[in-house]
PDB file of C-alpha atoms in Angstrom:
ATOM      1  CA  MET A  15       0.000   0.000   0.000  1.00 33.00           C
ATOM      2  CA  SER A  16       1.001   3.600  -0.370  1.00 36.00           C
ATOM      3  CA  ASP A  17       1.980   5.636   2.657  1.00 37.00           C
ATOM      4  CA  SER A  18      -1.416   7.294   2.741  1.00 36.00           C
ATOM      5  CA  GLY A  19      -1.376   7.088   6.517  1.00 37.00           C
ATOM      6  CA  ASP A  20       1.266   9.807   6.478  1.00 36.00           C
ATOM      7  CA  THR A  21      -0.672  12.081   4.155  1.00 36.00           C
ATOM      8  CA  ILE A  22      -4.171  11.821   5.590  1.00 38.00           C
ATOM      9  CA  ASP A  23      -4.621  14.540   8.220  1.00 42.00           C
ATOM     10  CA  SER A  24      -7.452  13.770  10.592  1.00 37.00           C
ATOM     11  CA  GLY A  25      -7.720  17.433  11.486  1.00 38.00           C
ATOM     12  CA  ALA A  26      -7.075  19.031   8.126  1.00 40.00           C
ATOM     13  CA  ASP A  27      -8.102  22.653   7.655  1.00 42.00           C
ATOM     14  CA  ALA A  28      -9.590  23.941   4.435  1.00 42.00           C
ATOM     15  CA  PRO A  29      -7.600  26.417   2.367  1.00 45.00           C
ATOM     16  CA  THR A  30      -9.231  29.777   3.007  1.00 47.00           C
ATOM     17  CA  SER A  31      -8.806  33.315   1.708  1.00 45.00           C
ATOM     18  CA  THR A  32     -10.349  36.723   1.633  1.00 49.00           C
ATOM     19  CA  ILE A  33     -11.140  37.863  -1.886  1.00 52.00           C
ATOM     20  CA  ALA A  34      -8.179  39.884  -3.181  1.00 58.00           C
ATOM     21  CA  ASP A  35      -8.361  42.639  -5.808  1.00 62.00           C
ATOM     22  CA  ASN A  36      -6.589  40.497  -8.395  1.00 73.00           C
ATOM     23  CA  ASP A  37      -8.712  37.365  -7.869  1.00 88.00           C
ATOM     24  CA  VAL A  38     -10.552  36.255 -10.988  1.00 92.00           C
ATOM     25  CA  PRO A  39     -14.368  35.948 -10.826  1.00 91.00           C
ATOM     26  CA  LEU A  40     -15.671  32.563 -11.969  1.00 90.00           C
ATOM     27  CA  ASP A  41     -18.959  31.530 -13.514  1.00 90.00           C
ATOM     28  CA  TYR A  42     -18.124  27.835 -13.604  1.00 83.00           C
ATOM     29  CA  ASP A  43     -21.607  26.710 -14.685  1.00 85.00           C
ATOM     30  CA  ASN A  44     -22.062  29.451 -17.312  1.00 88.00           C
ATOM     31  CA  ASP A  45     -25.358  30.713 -15.923  1.00 87.00           C
ATOM     32  CA  GLY A  46     -24.310  34.368 -16.022  1.00 89.00           C
ATOM     33  CA  THR A  47     -23.825  34.633 -12.240  1.00 88.00           C
ATOM     34  CA  VAL A  48     -20.465  34.807 -10.479  1.00 89.00           C
ATOM     35  CA  ASP A  49     -20.284  31.793  -8.208  1.00 89.00           C
ATOM     36  CA  GLY A  50     -16.616  31.695  -7.327  1.00 93.00           C
ATOM     37  CA  TYR A  51     -13.194  33.301  -7.424  1.00 93.00           C
ATOM     38  CA  LEU A  52      -9.824  32.005  -8.590  1.00 93.00           C
ATOM     39  CA  HIS A  53      -6.728  33.019  -6.641  1.00 92.00           C
ATOM     40  CA  GLN A  54      -3.238  32.255  -7.959  1.00 91.00           C
ATOM     41  CA  ASP A  55       0.095  32.910  -6.260  1.00 91.00           C
ATOM     42  CA  ALA A  56       3.445  33.669  -7.869  1.00 90.00           C
ATOM     43  CA  ASP A  57       4.723  30.142  -7.170  1.00 92.00           C
ATOM     44  CA  GLY A  58       1.986  28.612  -9.310  1.00 91.00           C
ATOM     45  CA  THR A  59      -0.174  27.357  -6.494  1.00 93.00           C
ATOM     46  CA  ALA A  60      -3.807  28.291  -6.812  1.00 93.00           C
ATOM     47  CA  TYR A  61      -7.244  27.714  -5.405  1.00 93.00           C
ATOM     48  CA  ALA A  62     -10.819  28.407  -6.418  1.00 93.00           C
ATOM     49  CA  ILE A  63     -13.472  29.358  -3.885  1.00 93.00           C
ATOM     50  CA  LEU A  64     -16.873  28.145  -5.116  1.00 93.00           C
ATOM     51  CA  ASP A  65     -20.538  28.400  -4.203  1.00 92.00           C
ATOM     52  CA  THR A  66     -21.667  25.079  -5.637  1.00 90.00           C
ATOM     53  CA  ASP A  67     -25.272  25.244  -4.420  1.00 88.00           C
ATOM     54  CA  HIS A  68     -25.818  28.888  -5.439  1.00 87.00           C
ATOM     55  CA  ASP A  69     -27.032  30.015  -2.024  1.00 88.00           C
ATOM     56  CA  GLY A  70     -24.635  32.957  -1.867  1.00 87.00           C
ATOM     57  CA  VAL A  71     -22.234  31.246   0.556  1.00 88.00           C
ATOM     58  CA  SER A  72     -18.962  29.630  -0.547  1.00 91.00           C
ATOM     59  CA  ASP A  73     -18.933  25.942   0.323  1.00 93.00           C
ATOM     60  CA  THR A  74     -16.101  24.392  -1.704  1.00 94.00           C
ATOM     61  CA  VAL A  75     -12.418  25.085  -2.231  1.00 94.00           C
ATOM     62  CA  ALA A  76     -10.527  23.381  -5.082  1.00 94.00           C
ATOM     63  CA  ALA A  77      -6.766  23.803  -4.739  1.00 94.00           C
ATOM     64  CA  ASP A  78      -3.588  23.158  -6.692  1.00 94.00           C
ATOM     65  CA  THR A  79      -1.251  22.946  -3.716  1.00 93.00           C
ATOM     66  CA  ASP A  80       1.953  22.086  -5.603  1.00 92.00           C
ATOM     67  CA  GLY A  81       1.651  24.450  -8.567  1.00 92.00           C
ATOM     68  CA  ASP A  82       1.637  21.775 -11.272  1.00 92.00           C
ATOM     69  CA  GLY A  83      -1.561  23.040 -12.874  1.00 91.00           C
ATOM     70  CA  TYR A  84      -3.786  20.268 -11.559  1.00 93.00           C
ATOM     71  CA  VAL A  85      -6.266  20.345  -8.687  1.00 93.00           C
ATOM     72  CA  ASP A  86      -5.065  17.990  -5.956  1.00 94.00           C
ATOM     73  CA  VAL A  87      -7.372  18.891  -3.052  1.00 95.00           C
ATOM     74  CA  VAL A  88     -11.099  19.620  -3.013  1.00 95.00           C
ATOM     75  CA  VAL A  89     -12.739  20.377   0.327  1.00 95.00           C
ATOM     76  CA  THR A  90     -16.457  20.890   0.860  1.00 95.00           C
ATOM     77  CA  ASP A  91     -18.927  21.920   3.529  1.00 94.00           C
ATOM     78  CA  THR A  92     -21.712  19.569   2.489  1.00 92.00           C
ATOM     79  CA  ASP A  93     -24.278  20.542   5.134  1.00 90.00           C
ATOM     80  CA  GLY A  94     -23.790  24.323   5.231  1.00 88.00           C
ATOM     81  CA  ASP A  95     -22.734  24.534   8.882  1.00 88.00           C
ATOM     82  CA  GLY A  96     -19.497  26.371   8.123  1.00 87.00           C
ATOM     83  CA  GLN A  97     -17.297  23.316   8.796  1.00 89.00           C
ATOM     84  CA  VAL A  98     -15.507  21.317   6.113  1.00 92.00           C
ATOM     85  CA  ASP A  99     -16.804  17.756   6.339  1.00 94.00           C
ATOM     86  CA  TYR A 100     -15.696  16.163   3.067  1.00 95.00           C
ATOM     87  CA  ALA A 101     -12.448  16.237   1.101  1.00 96.00           C
ATOM     88  CA  VAL A 102     -11.055  14.518  -1.965  1.00 95.00           C
ATOM     89  CA  VAL A 103      -7.261  14.352  -2.282  1.00 95.00           C
ATOM     90  CA  ASP A 104      -4.670  13.264  -4.832  1.00 94.00           C
ATOM     91  CA  THR A 105      -2.007  12.074  -2.381  1.00 92.00           C
ATOM     92  CA  ASP A 106       0.531  10.737  -4.890  1.00 91.00           C
ATOM     93  CA  GLY A 107       0.525  13.548  -7.468  1.00 90.00           C
ATOM     94  CA  ASP A 108      -0.668  11.452 -10.417  1.00 91.00           C
ATOM     95  CA  HIS A 109      -3.568  13.866 -11.083  1.00 91.00           C
ATOM     96  CA  VAL A 110      -6.146  11.275 -10.033  1.00 91.00           C
ATOM     97  CA  ALA A 111      -7.929  11.545  -6.683  1.00 93.00           C
ATOM     98  CA  ASP A 112      -7.195   8.528  -4.500  1.00 94.00           C
ATOM     99  CA  THR A 113      -8.448   9.459  -1.034  1.00 95.00           C
ATOM    100  CA  ALA A 114     -11.819  10.655   0.253  1.00 96.00           C
ATOM    101  CA  LEU A 115     -12.033  12.054   3.787  1.00 95.00           C
ATOM    102  CA  TYR A 116     -15.155  12.451   5.903  1.00 95.00           C
ATOM    103  CA  ASP A 117     -16.066  14.200   9.145  1.00 94.00           C
ATOM    104  CA  ARG A 118     -18.996  11.981  10.053  1.00 91.00           C
ATOM    105  CA  ASP A 119     -19.769  13.415  13.487  1.00 88.00           C
ATOM    106  CA  GLY A 120     -19.392  17.125  12.664  1.00 88.00           C
ATOM    107  CA  ASP A 121     -16.685  17.822  15.246  1.00 86.00           C
ATOM    108  CA  GLY A 122     -14.324  19.473  12.746  1.00 85.00           C
ATOM    109  CA  ASP A 123     -11.960  16.497  12.427  1.00 88.00           C
ATOM    110  CA  PHE A 124     -11.895  13.959   9.634  1.00 92.00           C
ATOM    111  CA  ASP A 125     -12.686  10.595  11.213  1.00 93.00           C
ATOM    112  CA  TYR A 126     -13.084   8.293   8.189  1.00 94.00           C
ATOM    113  CA  ALA A 127     -11.192   7.892   4.928  1.00 94.00           C
ATOM    114  CA  ALA A 128     -11.586   5.704   1.867  1.00 95.00           C
ATOM    115  CA  VAL A 129      -8.385   5.061  -0.086  1.00 93.00           C
ATOM    116  CA  ASP A 130      -7.488   3.635  -3.491  1.00 93.00           C
ATOM    117  CA  THR A 131      -3.968   2.447  -2.713  1.00 89.00           C
ATOM    118  CA  ASN A 132      -2.973   1.021  -6.102  1.00 89.00           C
ATOM    119  CA  GLY A 133      -4.542   3.561  -8.446  1.00 89.00           C
ATOM    120  CA  ASP A 134      -6.999   1.220 -10.137  1.00 88.00           C
ATOM    121  CA  GLY A 135     -10.012   3.375  -9.303  1.00 89.00           C
ATOM    122  CA  VAL A 136     -11.344   0.970  -6.680  1.00 89.00           C
ATOM    123  CA  ILE A 137     -11.326   1.646  -2.924  1.00 91.00           C
ATOM    124  CA  ASP A 138      -9.213  -1.022  -1.241  1.00 91.00           C
ATOM    125  CA  ALA A 139      -8.658   0.420   2.222  1.00 92.00           C
ATOM    126  CA  THR A 140     -10.663   2.419   4.739  1.00 94.00           C
ATOM    127  CA  VAL A 141      -9.301   4.265   7.755  1.00 92.00           C
ATOM    128  CA  ALA A 142     -11.298   5.270  10.828  1.00 93.00           C
ATOM    129  CA  ASP A 143     -11.017   7.126  14.106  1.00 92.00           C
ATOM    130  CA  THR A 144     -13.117   4.696  16.116  1.00 88.00           C
ATOM    131  CA  ASP A 145     -12.908   6.477  19.479  1.00 87.00           C
ATOM    132  CA  ASN A 146     -13.207  10.098  18.244  1.00 85.00           C
ATOM    133  CA  ASP A 147      -9.913  11.189  19.783  1.00 84.00           C
ATOM    134  CA  GLY A 148      -8.686  12.849  16.580  1.00 82.00           C
ATOM    135  CA  ASP A 149      -6.348   9.993  15.559  1.00 85.00           C
ATOM    136  CA  PHE A 150      -7.007   7.236  13.051  1.00 89.00           C
ATOM    137  CA  ASP A 151      -6.784   3.918  14.890  1.00 89.00           C
ATOM    138  CA  ALA A 152      -8.190   1.271  12.524  1.00 92.00           C
ATOM    139  CA  VAL A 153      -7.456   0.406   8.896  1.00 92.00           C
ATOM    140  CA  GLU A 154      -9.427  -2.149   6.891  1.00 93.00           C
ATOM    141  CA  VAL A 155      -7.418  -3.478   3.937  1.00 91.00           C
ATOM    142  CA  ASP A 156      -8.109  -5.566   0.858  1.00 90.00           C
ATOM    143  CA  THR A 157      -4.542  -6.831   0.425  1.00 86.00           C
ATOM    144  CA  ASP A 158      -5.251  -9.032  -2.606  1.00 86.00           C
ATOM    145  CA  TYR A 159      -7.630  -6.545  -4.305  1.00 87.00           C
ATOM    146  CA  ASP A 160     -10.456  -9.063  -4.644  1.00 85.00           C
ATOM    147  CA  GLY A 161     -13.087  -6.704  -3.275  1.00 85.00           C
ATOM    148  CA  ASP A 162     -13.187  -8.190   0.218  1.00 87.00           C
ATOM    149  CA  VAL A 163     -11.493  -6.870   3.364  1.00 90.00           C
ATOM    150  CA  ASP A 164      -8.939  -9.420   4.539  1.00 88.00           C
ATOM    151  CA  ALA A 165      -6.915  -7.522   7.127  1.00 90.00           C
ATOM    152  CA  VAL A 166      -7.643  -5.001   9.867  1.00 91.00           C
ATOM    153  CA  VAL A 167      -4.763  -2.974  11.296  1.00 91.00           C
ATOM    154  CA  VAL A 168      -5.399  -1.310  14.653  1.00 91.00           C
ATOM    155  CA  ASP A 169      -3.829   0.836  17.335  1.00 89.00           C
ATOM    156  CA  THR A 170      -4.752  -1.331  20.308  1.00 88.00           C
ATOM    157  CA  ASN A 171      -3.247   0.852  23.048  1.00 86.00           C
ATOM    158  CA  ASP A 172      -4.264   4.249  21.626  1.00 84.00           C
ATOM    159  CA  ASP A 173      -0.704   5.577  21.538  1.00 85.00           C
ATOM    160  CA  GLY A 174      -1.023   6.897  17.998  1.00 82.00           C
ATOM    161  CA  GLU A 175       0.904   3.992  16.458  1.00 86.00           C
ATOM    162  CA  PHE A 176      -0.668   1.038  14.660  1.00 87.00           C
ATOM    163  CA  ASP A 177       0.576  -2.113  16.366  1.00 87.00           C
ATOM    164  CA  THR A 178      -1.557  -5.132  15.451  1.00 90.00           C
ATOM    165  CA  VAL A 179      -2.943  -6.642  12.260  1.00 90.00           C
ATOM    166  CA  TYR A 180      -5.749  -9.184  12.221  1.00 89.00           C
ATOM    167  CA  SER A 181      -5.845 -11.184   8.974  1.00 91.00           C
ATOM    168  CA  ASP A 182      -8.101 -13.607   7.170  1.00 89.00           C
ATOM    169  CA  THR A 183      -5.401 -15.562   5.352  1.00 88.00           C
ATOM    170  CA  ASP A 184      -7.628 -18.182   3.729  1.00 87.00           C
ATOM    171  CA  GLY A 185     -10.439 -15.891   2.567  1.00 85.00           C
ATOM    172  CA  ASP A 186     -13.222 -17.609   4.495  1.00 86.00           C
ATOM    173  CA  GLY A 187     -14.406 -14.421   6.170  1.00 83.00           C
ATOM    174  CA  THR A 188     -12.977 -15.130   9.626  1.00 87.00           C
ATOM    175  CA  VAL A 189      -9.800 -13.862  11.254  1.00 87.00           C
ATOM    176  CA  ASP A 190      -7.197 -16.591  11.621  1.00 87.00           C
ATOM    177  CA  THR A 191      -3.926 -14.717  12.178  1.00 89.00           C
ATOM    178  CA  THR A 192      -2.846 -11.971  14.554  1.00 90.00           C
ATOM    179  CA  ALA A 193       0.491 -10.249  14.050  1.00 90.00           C
ATOM    180  CA  SER A 194       2.425  -7.356  15.511  1.00 89.00           C
ATOM    181  CA  VAL A 195       3.365  -4.631  13.059  1.00 75.00           C
ATOM    182  CA  THR A 196       5.862  -1.802  13.055  1.00 66.00           C
ATOM    183  CA  ASP A 197       4.207   0.486  10.521  1.00 53.00           C
ATOM    184  CA  THR A 198       0.936   0.952   8.629  1.00 45.00           C
ATOM    185  CA  PRO A 199      -0.871   1.104   6.341  1.00 50.00           C
ATOM    186  CA  ASP A 200       2.096  -0.779   4.807  1.00 50.00           C
ATOM    187  CA  PRO A 201       2.581  -3.126   7.774  1.00 46.00           C
ATOM    188  CA  VAL A 202       5.846  -4.931   8.429  1.00 46.00           C
ATOM    189  CA  VAL A 203       5.103  -8.105  10.340  1.00 45.00           C
ATOM    190  CA  THR A 204       7.474  -8.618  13.249  1.00 43.00           C
ATOM    191  CA  GLU A 205       5.759 -11.410  15.103  1.00 44.00           C
ATOM    192  CA  SER A 206       2.958 -13.743  14.121  1.00 43.00           C
ATOM    193  CA  THR A 207       0.659 -16.040  16.066  1.00 42.00           C
ATOM    194  CA  THR A 208      -2.372 -18.142  15.230  1.00 40.00           C
ATOM    195  CA  THR A 209      -5.616 -17.225  16.932  1.00 39.00           C
ATOM    196  CA  THR A 210      -9.020 -18.825  17.274  1.00 37.00           C
ATOM    197  CA  THR A 211     -10.868 -15.553  16.860  1.00 36.00           C
ATOM    198  CA  THR A 212     -13.862 -16.134  14.623  1.00 36.00           C
ATOM    199  CA  THR A 213     -15.267 -12.670  14.062  1.00 37.00           C
ATOM    200  CA  THR A 214     -13.968  -9.200  13.336  1.00 38.00           C
ATOM    201  CA  THR A 215     -15.728  -6.196  14.810  1.00 40.00           C
ATOM    202  CA  THR A 216     -15.016  -2.665  13.616  1.00 43.00           C
ATOM    203  CA  THR A 217     -16.922   0.583  13.843  1.00 44.00           C
ATOM    204  CA  THR A 218     -16.319   1.680  10.259  1.00 43.00           C
ATOM    205  CA  SER A 219     -19.333   2.133   8.103  1.00 41.00           C
TER     206      SER A 219
END
């Protein structure tokens, strides 16, 4: 898997700006009404502030954060409460979004993410903050890309480091292996044991 665990920020802030004199008005849907502004800096980075629902309040920011001419972050306030609660990110710079972030409880922190780790357009990992402490502590992974989750990586002691992976090695839908890991979401197994655990319980949805 990619090192998306290092690039997903569970408390990410939206790019924000006041409208400057040199910002370019946008009518992105060609209805004759200005519904956004484009701001570009000298280093090539840029962002557009948009009112996607035409209620007079900006709710979406689309940003080119590395100045390569492609949007790599889009953040949205989907419920109009003034807090960003959804984001789509291109974490590897290939100009294709690979991570979607959600603030499901409205506390201002992203607590769930869906990730396409191999760039095939299919989500193969999800990350969750199961105890709402601001840190992701559980990752569900489809390691063989067959469409079924076969490993769950967790932070069992809530120290901010993933430490255990529970795996279904034979694809029968039940956990049969528990292993210690040193890093995730690309875990390095350091110790492995067989377990009789028959079910996996997570709070992701």
